[in-house]
CSV table of C-alpha atoms and ligand atoms in Angstrom, one decimal:
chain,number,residue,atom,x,y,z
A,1,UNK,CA,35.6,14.0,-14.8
A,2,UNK,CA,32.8,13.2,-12.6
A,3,UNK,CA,30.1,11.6,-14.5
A,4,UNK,CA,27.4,12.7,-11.8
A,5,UNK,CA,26.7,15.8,-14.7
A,6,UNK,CA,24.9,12.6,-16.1
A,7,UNK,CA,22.2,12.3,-13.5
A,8,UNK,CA,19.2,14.5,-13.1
A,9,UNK,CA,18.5,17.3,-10.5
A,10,UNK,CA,16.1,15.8,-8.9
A,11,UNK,CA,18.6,12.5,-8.1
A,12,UNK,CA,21.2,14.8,-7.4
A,13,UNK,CA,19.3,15.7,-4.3
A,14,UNK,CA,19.4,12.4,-2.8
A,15,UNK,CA,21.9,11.5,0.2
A,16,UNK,CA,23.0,8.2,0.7
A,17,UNK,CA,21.0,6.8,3.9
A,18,UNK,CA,22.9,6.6,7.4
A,19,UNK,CA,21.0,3.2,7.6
A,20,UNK,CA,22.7,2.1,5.0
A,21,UNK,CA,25.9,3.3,6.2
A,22,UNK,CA,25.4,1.3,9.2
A,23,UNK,CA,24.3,-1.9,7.2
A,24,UNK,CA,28.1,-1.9,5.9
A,25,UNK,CA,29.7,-0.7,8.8
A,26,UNK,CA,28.4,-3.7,10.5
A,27,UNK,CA,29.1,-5.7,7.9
A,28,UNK,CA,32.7,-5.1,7.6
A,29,UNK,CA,33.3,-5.4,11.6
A,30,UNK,CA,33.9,-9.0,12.8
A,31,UNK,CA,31.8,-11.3,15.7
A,32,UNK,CA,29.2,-8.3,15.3
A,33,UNK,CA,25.5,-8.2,16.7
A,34,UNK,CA,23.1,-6.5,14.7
A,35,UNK,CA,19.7,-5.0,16.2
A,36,UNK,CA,19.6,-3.0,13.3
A,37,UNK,CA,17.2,-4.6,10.3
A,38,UNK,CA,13.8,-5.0,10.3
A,39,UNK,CA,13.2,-8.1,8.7
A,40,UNK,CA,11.7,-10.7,10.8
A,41,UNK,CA,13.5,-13.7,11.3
A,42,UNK,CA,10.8,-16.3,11.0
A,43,UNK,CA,10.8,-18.3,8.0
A,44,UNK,CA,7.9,-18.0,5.4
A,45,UNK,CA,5.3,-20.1,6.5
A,46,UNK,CA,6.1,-23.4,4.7
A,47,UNK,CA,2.3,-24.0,3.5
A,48,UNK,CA,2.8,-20.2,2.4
A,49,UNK,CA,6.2,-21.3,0.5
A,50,UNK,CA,4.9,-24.5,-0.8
A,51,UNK,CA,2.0,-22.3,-3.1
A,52,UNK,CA,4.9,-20.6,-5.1
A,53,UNK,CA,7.0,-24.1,-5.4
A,54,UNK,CA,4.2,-25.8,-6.7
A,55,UNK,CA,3.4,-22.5,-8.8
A,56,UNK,CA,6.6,-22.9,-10.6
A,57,UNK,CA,6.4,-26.9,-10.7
A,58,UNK,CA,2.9,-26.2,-12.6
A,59,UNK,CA,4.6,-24.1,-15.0
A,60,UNK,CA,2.8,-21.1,-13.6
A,61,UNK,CA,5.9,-19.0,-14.9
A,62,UNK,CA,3.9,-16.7,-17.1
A,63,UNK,CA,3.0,-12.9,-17.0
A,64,UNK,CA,0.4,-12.3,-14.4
A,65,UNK,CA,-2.5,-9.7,-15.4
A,66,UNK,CA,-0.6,-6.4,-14.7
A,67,UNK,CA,-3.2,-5.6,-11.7
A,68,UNK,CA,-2.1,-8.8,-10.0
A,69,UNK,CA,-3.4,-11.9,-9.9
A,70,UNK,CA,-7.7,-11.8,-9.8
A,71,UNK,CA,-7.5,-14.3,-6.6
A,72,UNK,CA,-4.8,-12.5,-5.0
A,73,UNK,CA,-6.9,-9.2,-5.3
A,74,UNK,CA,-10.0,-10.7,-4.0
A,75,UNK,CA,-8.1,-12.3,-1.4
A,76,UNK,CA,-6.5,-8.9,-0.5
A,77,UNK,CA,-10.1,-7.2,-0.3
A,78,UNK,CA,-11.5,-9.9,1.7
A,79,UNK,CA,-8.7,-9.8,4.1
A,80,UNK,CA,-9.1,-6.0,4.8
A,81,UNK,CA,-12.7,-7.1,5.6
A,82,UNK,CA,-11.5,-10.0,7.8
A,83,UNK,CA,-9.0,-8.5,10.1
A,84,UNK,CA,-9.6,-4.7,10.0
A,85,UNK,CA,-13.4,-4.7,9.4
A,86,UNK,CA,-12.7,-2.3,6.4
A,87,UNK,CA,-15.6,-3.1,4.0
A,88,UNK,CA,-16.3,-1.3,0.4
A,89,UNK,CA,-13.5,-2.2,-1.5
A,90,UNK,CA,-13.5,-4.4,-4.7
A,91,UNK,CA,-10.8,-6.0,-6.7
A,92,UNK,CA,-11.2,-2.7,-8.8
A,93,UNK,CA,-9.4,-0.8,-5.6
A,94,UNK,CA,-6.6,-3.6,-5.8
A,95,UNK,CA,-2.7,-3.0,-7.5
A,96,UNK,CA,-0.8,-5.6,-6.6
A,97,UNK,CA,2.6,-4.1,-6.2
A,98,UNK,CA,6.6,-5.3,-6.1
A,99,UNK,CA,7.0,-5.0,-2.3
A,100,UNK,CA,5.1,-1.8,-0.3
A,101,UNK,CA,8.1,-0.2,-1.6
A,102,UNK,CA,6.5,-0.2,-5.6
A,103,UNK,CA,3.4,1.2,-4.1
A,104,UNK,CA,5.3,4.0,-2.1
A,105,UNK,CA,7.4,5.1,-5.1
A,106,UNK,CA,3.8,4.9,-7.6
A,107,UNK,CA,1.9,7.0,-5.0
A,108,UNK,CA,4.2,10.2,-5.5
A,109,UNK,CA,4.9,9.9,-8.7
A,110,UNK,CA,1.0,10.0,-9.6
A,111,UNK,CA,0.1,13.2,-7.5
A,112,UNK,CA,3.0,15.2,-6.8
A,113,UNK,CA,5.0,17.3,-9.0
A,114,UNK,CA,7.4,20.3,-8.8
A,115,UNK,CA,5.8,23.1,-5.9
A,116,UNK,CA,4.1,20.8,-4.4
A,117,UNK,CA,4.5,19.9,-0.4
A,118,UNK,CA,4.3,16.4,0.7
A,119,UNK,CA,4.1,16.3,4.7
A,120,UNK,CA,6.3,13.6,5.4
A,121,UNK,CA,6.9,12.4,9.5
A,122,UNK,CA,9.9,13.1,11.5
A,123,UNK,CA,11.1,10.7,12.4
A,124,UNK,CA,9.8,8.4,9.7
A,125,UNK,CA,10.6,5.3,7.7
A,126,UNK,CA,13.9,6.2,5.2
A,127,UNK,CA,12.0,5.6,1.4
A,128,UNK,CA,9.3,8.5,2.0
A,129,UNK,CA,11.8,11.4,2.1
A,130,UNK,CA,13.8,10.2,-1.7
A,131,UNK,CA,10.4,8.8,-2.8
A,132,UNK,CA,8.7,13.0,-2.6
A,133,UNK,CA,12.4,14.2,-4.1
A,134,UNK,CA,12.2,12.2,-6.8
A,135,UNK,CA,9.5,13.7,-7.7
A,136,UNK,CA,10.7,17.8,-7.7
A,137,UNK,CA,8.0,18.0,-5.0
A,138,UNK,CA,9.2,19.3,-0.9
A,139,UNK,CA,9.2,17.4,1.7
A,140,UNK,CA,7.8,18.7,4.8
A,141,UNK,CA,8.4,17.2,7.7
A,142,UNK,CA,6.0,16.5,10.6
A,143,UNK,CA,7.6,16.7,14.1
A,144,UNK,CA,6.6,14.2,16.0
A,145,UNK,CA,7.2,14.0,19.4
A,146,UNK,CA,8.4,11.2,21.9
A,147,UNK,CA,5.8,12.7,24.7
A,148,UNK,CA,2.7,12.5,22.7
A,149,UNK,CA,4.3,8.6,21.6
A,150,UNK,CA,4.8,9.9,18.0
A,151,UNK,CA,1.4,10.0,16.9
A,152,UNK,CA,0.1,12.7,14.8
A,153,UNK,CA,-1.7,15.5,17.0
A,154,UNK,CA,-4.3,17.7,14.9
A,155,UNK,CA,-2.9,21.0,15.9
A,156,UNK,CA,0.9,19.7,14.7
A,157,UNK,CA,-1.1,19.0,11.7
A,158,UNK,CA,-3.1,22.0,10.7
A,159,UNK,CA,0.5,23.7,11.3
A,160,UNK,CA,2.3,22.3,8.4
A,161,UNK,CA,-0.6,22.3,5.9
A,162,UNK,CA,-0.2,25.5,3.6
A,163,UNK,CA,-2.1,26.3,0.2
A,164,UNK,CA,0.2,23.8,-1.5
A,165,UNK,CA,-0.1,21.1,0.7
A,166,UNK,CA,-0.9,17.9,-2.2
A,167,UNK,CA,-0.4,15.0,-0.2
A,168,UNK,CA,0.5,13.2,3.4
A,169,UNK,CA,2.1,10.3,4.0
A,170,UNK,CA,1.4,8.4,7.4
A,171,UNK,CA,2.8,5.1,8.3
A,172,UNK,CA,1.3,3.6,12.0
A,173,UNK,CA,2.3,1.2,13.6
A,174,UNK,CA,5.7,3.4,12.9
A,175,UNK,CA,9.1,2.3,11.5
A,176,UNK,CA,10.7,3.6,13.6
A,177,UNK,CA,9.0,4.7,17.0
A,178,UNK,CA,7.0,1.7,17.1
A,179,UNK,CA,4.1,4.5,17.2
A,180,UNK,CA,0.4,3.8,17.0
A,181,UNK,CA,-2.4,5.5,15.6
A,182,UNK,CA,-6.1,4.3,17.6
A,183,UNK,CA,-9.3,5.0,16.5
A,184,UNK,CA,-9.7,8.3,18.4
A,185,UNK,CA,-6.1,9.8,17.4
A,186,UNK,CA,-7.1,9.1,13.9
A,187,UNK,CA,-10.8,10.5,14.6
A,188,UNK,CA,-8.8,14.0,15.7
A,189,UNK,CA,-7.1,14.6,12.3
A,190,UNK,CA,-9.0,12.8,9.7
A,191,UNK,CA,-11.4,15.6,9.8
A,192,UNK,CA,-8.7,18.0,9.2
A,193,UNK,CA,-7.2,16.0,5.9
A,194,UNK,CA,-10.7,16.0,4.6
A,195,UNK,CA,-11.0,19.7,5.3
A,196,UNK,CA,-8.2,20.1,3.3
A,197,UNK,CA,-9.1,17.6,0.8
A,198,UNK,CA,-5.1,16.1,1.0
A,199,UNK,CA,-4.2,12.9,-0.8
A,200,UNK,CA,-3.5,10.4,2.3
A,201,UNK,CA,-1.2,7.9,1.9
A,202,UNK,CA,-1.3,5.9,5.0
A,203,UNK,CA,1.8,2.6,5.1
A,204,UNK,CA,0.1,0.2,6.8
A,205,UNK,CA,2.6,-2.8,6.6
A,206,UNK,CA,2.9,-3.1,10.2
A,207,UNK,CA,-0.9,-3.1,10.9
A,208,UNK,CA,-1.1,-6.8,12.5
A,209,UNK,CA,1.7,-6.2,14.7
A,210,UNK,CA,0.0,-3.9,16.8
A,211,UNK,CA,-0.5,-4.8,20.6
A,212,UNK,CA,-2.5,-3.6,23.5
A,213,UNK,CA,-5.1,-1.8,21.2
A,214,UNK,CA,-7.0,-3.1,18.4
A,215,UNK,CA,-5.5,-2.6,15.1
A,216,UNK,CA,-7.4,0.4,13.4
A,217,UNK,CA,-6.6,0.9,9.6
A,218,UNK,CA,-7.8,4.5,8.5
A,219,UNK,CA,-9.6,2.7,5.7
A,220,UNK,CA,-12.1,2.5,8.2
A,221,UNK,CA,-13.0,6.1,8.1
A,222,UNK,CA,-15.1,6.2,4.5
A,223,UNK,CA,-15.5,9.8,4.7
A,224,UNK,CA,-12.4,9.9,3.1
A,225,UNK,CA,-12.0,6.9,1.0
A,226,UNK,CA,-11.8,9.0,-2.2
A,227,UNK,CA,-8.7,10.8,-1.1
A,228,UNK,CA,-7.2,7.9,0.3
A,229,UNK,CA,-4.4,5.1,-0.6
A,230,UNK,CA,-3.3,2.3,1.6
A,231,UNK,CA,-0.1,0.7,1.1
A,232,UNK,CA,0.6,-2.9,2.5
A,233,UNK,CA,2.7,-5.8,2.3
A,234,UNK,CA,3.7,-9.4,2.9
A,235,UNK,CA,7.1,-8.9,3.9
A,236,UNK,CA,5.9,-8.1,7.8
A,237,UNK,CA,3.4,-9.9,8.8
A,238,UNK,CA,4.2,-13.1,6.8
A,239,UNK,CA,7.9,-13.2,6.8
A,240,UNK,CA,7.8,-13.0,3.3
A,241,UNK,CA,10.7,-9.7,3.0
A,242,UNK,CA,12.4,-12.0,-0.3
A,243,UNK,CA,9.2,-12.6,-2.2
A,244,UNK,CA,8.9,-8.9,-3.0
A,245,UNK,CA,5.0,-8.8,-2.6
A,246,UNK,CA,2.8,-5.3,-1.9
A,247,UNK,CA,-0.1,-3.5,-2.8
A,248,UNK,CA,-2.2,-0.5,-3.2
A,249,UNK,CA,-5.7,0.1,-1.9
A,250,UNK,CA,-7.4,2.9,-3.2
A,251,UNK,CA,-10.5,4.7,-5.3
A,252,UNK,CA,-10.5,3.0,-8.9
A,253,UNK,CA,-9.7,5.8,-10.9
A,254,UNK,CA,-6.6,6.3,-8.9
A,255,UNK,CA,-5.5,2.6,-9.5
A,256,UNK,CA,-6.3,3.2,-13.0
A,257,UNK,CA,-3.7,5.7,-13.4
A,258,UNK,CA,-1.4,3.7,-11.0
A,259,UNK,CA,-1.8,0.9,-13.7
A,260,UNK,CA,-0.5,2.9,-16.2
A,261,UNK,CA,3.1,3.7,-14.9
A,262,UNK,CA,3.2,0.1,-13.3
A,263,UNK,CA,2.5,-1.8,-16.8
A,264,UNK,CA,5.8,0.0,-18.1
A,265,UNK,CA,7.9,0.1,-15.5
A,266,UNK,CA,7.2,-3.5,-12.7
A,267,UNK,CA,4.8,-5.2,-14.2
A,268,UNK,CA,4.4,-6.5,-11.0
A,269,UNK,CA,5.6,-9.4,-9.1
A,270,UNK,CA,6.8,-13.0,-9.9
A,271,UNK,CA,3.7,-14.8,-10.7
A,272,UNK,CA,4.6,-17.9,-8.5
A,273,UNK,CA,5.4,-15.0,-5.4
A,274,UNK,CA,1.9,-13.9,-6.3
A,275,UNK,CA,0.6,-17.8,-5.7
A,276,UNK,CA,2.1,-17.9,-2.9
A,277,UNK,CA,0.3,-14.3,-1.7
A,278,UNK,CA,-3.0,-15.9,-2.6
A,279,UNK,CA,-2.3,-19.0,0.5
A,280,UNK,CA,-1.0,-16.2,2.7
A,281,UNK,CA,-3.6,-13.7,2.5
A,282,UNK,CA,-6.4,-16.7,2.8
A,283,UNK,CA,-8.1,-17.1,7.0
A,284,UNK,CA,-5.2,-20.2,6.7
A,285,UNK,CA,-2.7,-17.9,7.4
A,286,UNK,CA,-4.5,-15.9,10.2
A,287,UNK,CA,-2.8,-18.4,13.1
A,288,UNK,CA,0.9,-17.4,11.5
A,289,UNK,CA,0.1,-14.1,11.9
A,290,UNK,CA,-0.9,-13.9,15.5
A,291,UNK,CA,1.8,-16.4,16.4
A,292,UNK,CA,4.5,-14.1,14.8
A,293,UNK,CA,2.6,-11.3,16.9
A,294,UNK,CA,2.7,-13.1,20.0
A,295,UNK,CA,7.0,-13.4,20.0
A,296,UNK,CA,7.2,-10.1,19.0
A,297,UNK,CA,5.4,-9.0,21.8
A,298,UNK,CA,7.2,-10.9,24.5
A,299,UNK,CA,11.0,-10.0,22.9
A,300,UNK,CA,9.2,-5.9,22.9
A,301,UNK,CA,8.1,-6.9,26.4
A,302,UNK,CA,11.5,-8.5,27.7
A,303,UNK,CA,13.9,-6.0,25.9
A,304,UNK,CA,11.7,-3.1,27.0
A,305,UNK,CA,12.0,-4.0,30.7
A,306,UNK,CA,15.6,-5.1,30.2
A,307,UNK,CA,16.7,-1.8,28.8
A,308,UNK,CA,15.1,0.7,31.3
A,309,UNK,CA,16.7,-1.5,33.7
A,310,UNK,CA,20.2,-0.9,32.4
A,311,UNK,CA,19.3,3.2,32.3
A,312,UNK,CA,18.2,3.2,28.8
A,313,UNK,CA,15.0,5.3,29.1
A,314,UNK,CA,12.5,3.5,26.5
A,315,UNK,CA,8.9,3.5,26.4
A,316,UNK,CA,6.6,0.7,25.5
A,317,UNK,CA,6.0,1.1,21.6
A,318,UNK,CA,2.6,-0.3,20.8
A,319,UNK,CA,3.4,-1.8,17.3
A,320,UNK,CA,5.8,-2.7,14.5
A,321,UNK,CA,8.9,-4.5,15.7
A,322,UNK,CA,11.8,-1.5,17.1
A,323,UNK,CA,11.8,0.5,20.0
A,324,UNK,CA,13.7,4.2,20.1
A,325,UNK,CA,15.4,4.3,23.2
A,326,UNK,CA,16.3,7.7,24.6
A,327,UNK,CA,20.2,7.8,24.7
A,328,UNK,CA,20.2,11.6,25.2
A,329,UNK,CA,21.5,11.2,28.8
A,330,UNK,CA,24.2,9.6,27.7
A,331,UNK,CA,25.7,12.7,25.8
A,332,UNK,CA,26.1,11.9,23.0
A,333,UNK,CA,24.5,12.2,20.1
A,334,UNK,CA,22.6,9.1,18.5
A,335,UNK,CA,25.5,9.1,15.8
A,336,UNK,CA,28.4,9.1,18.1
A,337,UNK,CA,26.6,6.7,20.4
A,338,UNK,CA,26.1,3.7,17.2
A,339,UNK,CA,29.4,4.2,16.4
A,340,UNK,CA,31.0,4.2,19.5
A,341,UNK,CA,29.0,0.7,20.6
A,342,UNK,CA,29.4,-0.6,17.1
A,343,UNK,CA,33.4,-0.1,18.0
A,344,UNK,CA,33.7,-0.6,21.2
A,345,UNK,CA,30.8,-3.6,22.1
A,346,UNK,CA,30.0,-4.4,18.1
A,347,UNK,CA,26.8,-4.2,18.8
A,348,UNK,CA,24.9,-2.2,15.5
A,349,UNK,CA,22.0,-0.1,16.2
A,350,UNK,CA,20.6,2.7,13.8
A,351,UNK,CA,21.0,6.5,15.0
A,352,UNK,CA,17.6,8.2,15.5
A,353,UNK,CA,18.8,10.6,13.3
A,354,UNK,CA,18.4,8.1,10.1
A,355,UNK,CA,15.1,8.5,10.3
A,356,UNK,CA,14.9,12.5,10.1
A,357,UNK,CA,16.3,15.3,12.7
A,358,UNK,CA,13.2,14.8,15.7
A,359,UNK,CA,15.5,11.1,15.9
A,360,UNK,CA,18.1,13.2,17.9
A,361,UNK,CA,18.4,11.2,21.4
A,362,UNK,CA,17.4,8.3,19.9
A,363,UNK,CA,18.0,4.9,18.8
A,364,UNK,CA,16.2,2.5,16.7
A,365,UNK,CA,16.7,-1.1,18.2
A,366,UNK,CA,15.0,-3.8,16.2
A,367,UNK,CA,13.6,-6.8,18.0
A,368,UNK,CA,13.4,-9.3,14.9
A,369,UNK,CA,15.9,-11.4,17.0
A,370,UNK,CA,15.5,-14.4,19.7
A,371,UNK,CA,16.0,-13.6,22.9
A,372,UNK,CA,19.0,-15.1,23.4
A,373,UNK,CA,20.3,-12.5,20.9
A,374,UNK,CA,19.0,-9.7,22.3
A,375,UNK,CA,20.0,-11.0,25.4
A,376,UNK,CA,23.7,-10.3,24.3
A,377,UNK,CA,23.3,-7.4,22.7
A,378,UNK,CA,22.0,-5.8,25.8
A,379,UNK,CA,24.6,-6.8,27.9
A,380,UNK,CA,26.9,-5.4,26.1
A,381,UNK,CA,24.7,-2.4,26.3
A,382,UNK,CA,25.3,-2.5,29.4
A,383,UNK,CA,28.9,-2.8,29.4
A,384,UNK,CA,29.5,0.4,27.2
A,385,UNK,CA,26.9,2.5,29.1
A,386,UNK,CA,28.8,1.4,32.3
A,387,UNK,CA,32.1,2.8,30.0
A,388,UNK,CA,31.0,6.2,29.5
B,419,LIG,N1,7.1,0.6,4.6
B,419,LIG,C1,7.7,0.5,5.8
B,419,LIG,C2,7.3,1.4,6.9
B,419,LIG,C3,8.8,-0.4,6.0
B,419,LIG,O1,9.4,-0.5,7.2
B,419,LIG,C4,9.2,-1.2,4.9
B,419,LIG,C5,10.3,-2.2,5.0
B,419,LIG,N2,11.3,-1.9,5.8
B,419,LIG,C6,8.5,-1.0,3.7
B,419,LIG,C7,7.5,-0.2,3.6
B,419,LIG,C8,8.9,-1.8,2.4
B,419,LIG,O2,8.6,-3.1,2.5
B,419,LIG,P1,8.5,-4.1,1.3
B,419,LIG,O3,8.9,-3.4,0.0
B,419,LIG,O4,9.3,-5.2,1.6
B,419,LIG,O5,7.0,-4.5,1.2
């Protein structure tokens, strides 16, 4: 007998992710190229790296305050400051979280329950959608649209808030679009979220890989700090995917309450990971950053040219590290397309379609690989387009 009786409604709703599917269908096909994960391949900064090896050659092996490290959350804060010119937060506004991933997970569980609606964005990254479920809250998803690059307009907005609207959950620069929120888009809606006094979660983790404009967090916007929650990470911006280090930004009383599911269930990160967080957060590792930013611009800027070239349409994404290239021409549908090149090129890219229904017509291709890589890969692109 099937022992899924034994899980719980709420897990029973859960489908198994089509990026996942893809992660082991390209792992079980030979002499593959994957454009498919978005982890970048730079090592950790070794001065980074060297902070949790000395951590552990210290003996610095014991619990860390469940919060986080006090240095780690002043560094955190001071960083905001540094880079983003978001001022007004104190280590009270700090969780320290296992990966953004924790943080995401904490967030609904704190304010959503069952009836609620939680507008999630279509497409958007995979752990929102399973995060809401978990919950016995709705999702409700947020079309976005490829002509208005994926940013959130204010009349798309006010059309998917109703009276039971708890919470949002934004994420710019965008996993997957590559879609970026500036000052003025976020000045449209942030009115709007106030109006309707909705929790706003906004993922951040790709905020220093934004290009062309200046990167705008919406911490910026103080009018609505108290119903607001930033999520970040290391993994991004420092290379740091394995350390599995995150955090939470937001009004005390709401990390208060965050504490107390976090103290039972994470505890929070390796201490020595968290020693190493304190080095990478510190101006030290500002250089890293923007040297990291400054490949991942000219692979966007190569692989974007290269791939209109072959008759991919694909506009210029302003941030993160993917662009979604429009395969609709093509015929067939973003499924049938991955699995067709994955068979017939072995070449793995996600279906748009991973990432929520809008993703129809489109692929996510990640560019956290050199250039002689992606150089291959799009040949044989090429090749398989020239097939069909
Ligand atoms: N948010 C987004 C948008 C992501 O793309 C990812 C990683 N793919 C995460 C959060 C989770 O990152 P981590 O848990 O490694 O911090």
């Amino acid at each position: 007998m099937s022992t899924e009786k034994y899980l719980s409604r709420n897990v029973r709703k859960l489908s198994r992710s089509l990026l996942w599917q893809f992660f082991d269908l390209a792992n079980a096909t030979p002499n593959v190229i994957s454009l498919s994960v978005g982890e970048p391949d730079f090592r950790t900064p070794w001065h980074i790296s060297e902070e949790g090896i000395y951590a552990i050659e210290k003996g610095r092996t014991y619990y860390a305050p469940s919060r986080g490290l006090m240095q780690l959350r002043e560094g955190i804060v001071r960083y905001y400051e540094r880079r983003f010119g978001v001022r007004g937060y104190g280590t009270d506004n700090v969780l320290v979280t296992v990966g953004g991933s924790e943080a995401i997970d904490l967030i609904c569980r704190l304010v959503l329950e069952e009836g609620d609606e939680c507008i999630i964005l279509d497409p958007g990254y995979i752990a929102y959608e399973p995060s809401v479920l978990l919950t016995g809250a709705t999702p409700v998803y947020l079309r976005l649209r490829a002509d208005n690059h994926f940013k959130v307009s204010p009349e798309q907005l006010e059309e998917v808030i109703t009276d039971r609207t708890r919470m949002i959950i934004l994420n710019y620069p965008s996993n997957p679009t590559g879609g970026v929120m500036t000052r003025e888009d976020y000045e449209k809606i942030v009115p709007i979220l106030k109006k309707h006094d909705i929790v706003t979660v906004c993922d951040e983790i790709y905020l220093e890989l934004t290009y062309g404009s200046k990167p705008c967090s919406i911490a910026s916007f103080r009018e609505i700090r108290d119903q607001l929650v930033i999520i970040n990470g290391f993994s991004k911006a420092y290379s740091m995917t394995g350390w599995r280090l995150g955090y939470m930004l937001a009004d005390s009383k709401i990390i208060d309450a965050a504490v107390s599911i976090h103290q039972y269930s994470a505890m929070g990160p390796a201490t020595p990971a968290q020693f190493a967080g304190i080095e990478a957060i510190s101006p030290k590792s500002d250089r890293d950053i923007e040297e990291h930013a400054e490949a991942f611009l000219n692979r966007r800027n190569w692989l974007v040219a290269k791939l209109n070239r072959i008759g991919l349409p694909t506009a210029m994404p302003e941030g993160a590290f993917y662009v979604f290239a429009n395969i609709s021409g093509t015929g067939l549908s973003s499924y049938d397309f991955c699995v067709r090149l994955l068979q017939e090129e072995k070449v793995c890219v996600i279906p748009g379609t991973a990432f929520g229904p809008a993703g129809e017509g489109f692929v996510r291709i990640s560019y956290c690989y050199s250039l002689e890589e992606l150089q291959t890969a799009v040949d044989r692109i090429e090749a398989f387009l020239k097939k069909l």
